[in-house]
PDB file of C-alpha atoms in Angstrom:
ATOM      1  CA  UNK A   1     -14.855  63.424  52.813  1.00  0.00           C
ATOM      2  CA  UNK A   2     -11.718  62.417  50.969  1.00  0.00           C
ATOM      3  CA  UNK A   3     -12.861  59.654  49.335  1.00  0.00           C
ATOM      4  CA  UNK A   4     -16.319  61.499  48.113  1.00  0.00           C
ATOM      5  CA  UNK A   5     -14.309  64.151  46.520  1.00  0.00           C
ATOM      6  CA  UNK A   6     -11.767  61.847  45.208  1.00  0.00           C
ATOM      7  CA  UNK A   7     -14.675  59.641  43.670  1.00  0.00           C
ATOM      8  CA  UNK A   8     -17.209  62.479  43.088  1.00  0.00           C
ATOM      9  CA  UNK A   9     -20.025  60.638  45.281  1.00  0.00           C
ATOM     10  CA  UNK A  10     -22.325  63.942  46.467  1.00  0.00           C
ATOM     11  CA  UNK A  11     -20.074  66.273  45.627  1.00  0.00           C
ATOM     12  CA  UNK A  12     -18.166  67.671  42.125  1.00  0.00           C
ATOM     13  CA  UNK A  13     -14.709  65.458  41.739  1.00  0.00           C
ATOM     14  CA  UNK A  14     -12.236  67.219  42.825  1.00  0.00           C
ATOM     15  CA  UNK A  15      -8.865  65.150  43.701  1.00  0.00           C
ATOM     16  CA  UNK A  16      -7.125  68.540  45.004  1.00  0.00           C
ATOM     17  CA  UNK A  17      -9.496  68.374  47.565  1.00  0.00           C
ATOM     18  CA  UNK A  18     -10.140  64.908  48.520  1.00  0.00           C
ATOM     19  CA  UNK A  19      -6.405  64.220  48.855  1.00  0.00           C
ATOM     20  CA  UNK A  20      -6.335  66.971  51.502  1.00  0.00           C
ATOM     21  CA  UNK A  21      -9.202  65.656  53.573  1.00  0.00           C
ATOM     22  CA  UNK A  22      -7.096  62.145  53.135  1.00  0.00           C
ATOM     23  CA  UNK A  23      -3.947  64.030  54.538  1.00  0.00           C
ATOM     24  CA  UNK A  24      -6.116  64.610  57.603  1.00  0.00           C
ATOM     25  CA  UNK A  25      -7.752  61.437  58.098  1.00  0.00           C
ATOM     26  CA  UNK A  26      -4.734  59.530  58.039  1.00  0.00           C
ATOM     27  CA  UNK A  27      -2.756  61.605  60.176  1.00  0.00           C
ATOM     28  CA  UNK A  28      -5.019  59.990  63.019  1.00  0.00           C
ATOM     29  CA  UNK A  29      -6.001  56.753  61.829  1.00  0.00           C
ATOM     30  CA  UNK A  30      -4.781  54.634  58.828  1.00  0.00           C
ATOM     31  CA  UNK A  31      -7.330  53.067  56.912  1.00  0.00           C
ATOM     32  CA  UNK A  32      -7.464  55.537  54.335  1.00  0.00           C
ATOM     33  CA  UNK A  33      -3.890  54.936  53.262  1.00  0.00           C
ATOM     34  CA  UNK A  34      -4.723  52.895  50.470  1.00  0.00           C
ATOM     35  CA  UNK A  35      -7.179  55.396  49.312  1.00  0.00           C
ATOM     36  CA  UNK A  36      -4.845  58.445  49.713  1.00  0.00           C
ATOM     37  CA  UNK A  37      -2.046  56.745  47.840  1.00  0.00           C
ATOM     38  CA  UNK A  38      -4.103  55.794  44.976  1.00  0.00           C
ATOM     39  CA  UNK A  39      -5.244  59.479  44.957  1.00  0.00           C
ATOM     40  CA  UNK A  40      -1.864  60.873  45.249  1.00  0.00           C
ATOM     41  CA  UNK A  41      -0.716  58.928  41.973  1.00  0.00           C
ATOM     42  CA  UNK A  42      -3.391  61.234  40.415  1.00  0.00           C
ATOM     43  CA  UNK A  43      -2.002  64.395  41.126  1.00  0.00           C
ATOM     44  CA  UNK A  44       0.366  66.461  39.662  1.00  0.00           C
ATOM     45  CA  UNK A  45       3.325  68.039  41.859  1.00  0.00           C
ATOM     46  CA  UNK A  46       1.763  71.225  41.825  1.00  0.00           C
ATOM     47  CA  UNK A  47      -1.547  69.698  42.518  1.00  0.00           C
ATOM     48  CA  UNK A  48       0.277  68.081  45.049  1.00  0.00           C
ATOM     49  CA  UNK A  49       1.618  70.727  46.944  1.00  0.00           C
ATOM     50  CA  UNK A  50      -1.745  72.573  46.597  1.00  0.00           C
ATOM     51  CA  UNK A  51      -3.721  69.836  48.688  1.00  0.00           C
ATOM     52  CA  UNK A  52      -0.707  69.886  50.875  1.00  0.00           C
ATOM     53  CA  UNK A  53      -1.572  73.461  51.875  1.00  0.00           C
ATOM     54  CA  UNK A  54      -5.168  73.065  52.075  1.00  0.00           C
ATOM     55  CA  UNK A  55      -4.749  70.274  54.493  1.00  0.00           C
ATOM     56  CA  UNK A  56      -2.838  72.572  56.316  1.00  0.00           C
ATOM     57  CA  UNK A  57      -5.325  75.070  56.295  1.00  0.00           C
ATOM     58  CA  UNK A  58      -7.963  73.085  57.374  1.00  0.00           C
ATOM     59  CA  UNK A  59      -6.140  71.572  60.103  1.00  0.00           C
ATOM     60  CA  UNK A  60      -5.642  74.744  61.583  1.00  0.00           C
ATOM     61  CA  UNK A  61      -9.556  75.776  60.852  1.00  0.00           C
ATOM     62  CA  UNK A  62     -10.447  72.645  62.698  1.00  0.00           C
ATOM     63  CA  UNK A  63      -8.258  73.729  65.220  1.00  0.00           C
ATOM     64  CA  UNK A  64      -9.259  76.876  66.157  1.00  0.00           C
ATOM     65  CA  UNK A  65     -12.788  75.700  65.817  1.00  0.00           C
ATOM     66  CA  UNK A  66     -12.350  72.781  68.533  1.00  0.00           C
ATOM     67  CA  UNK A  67     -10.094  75.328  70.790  1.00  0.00           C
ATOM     68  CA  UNK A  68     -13.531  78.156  70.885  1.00  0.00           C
ATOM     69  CA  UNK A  69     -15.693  75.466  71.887  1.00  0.00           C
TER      70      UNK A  69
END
């Protein structure tokens, strides 16, 4: 998901966004570094710490999704 919203493929651009879903991916698994550093040189600090709390926020959706099941 990170990439498509960083690259607008299916969905509007939106690098807020995609450098959240990148937050999450790589947390687990690291071949989307490249692509979330080359998004994060995009951003501004405030977008920054905007994706920063989204990831956040969807962590802990995805959390309390997993935990119901």
């Amino acid at each position: 998901l990170g990439t498509r919203y960083g690259q607008g493929r299916g969905v509007a651009r939106d690098y807020v966004t995609g450098y959240a879903w990148l937050i999450l991916s790589t947390a687990t698994d690291p071949f989307y570094m490249d692509s979330r550093n080359s998004l994060r040189e995009r951003l501004s600090p405030e977008q920054l710490a905007e994706s920063e709390k989204l990831a956040q926020e969807l962590s802990e959706r995805i959390q309390e999704r997993t935990q119901s099941r």
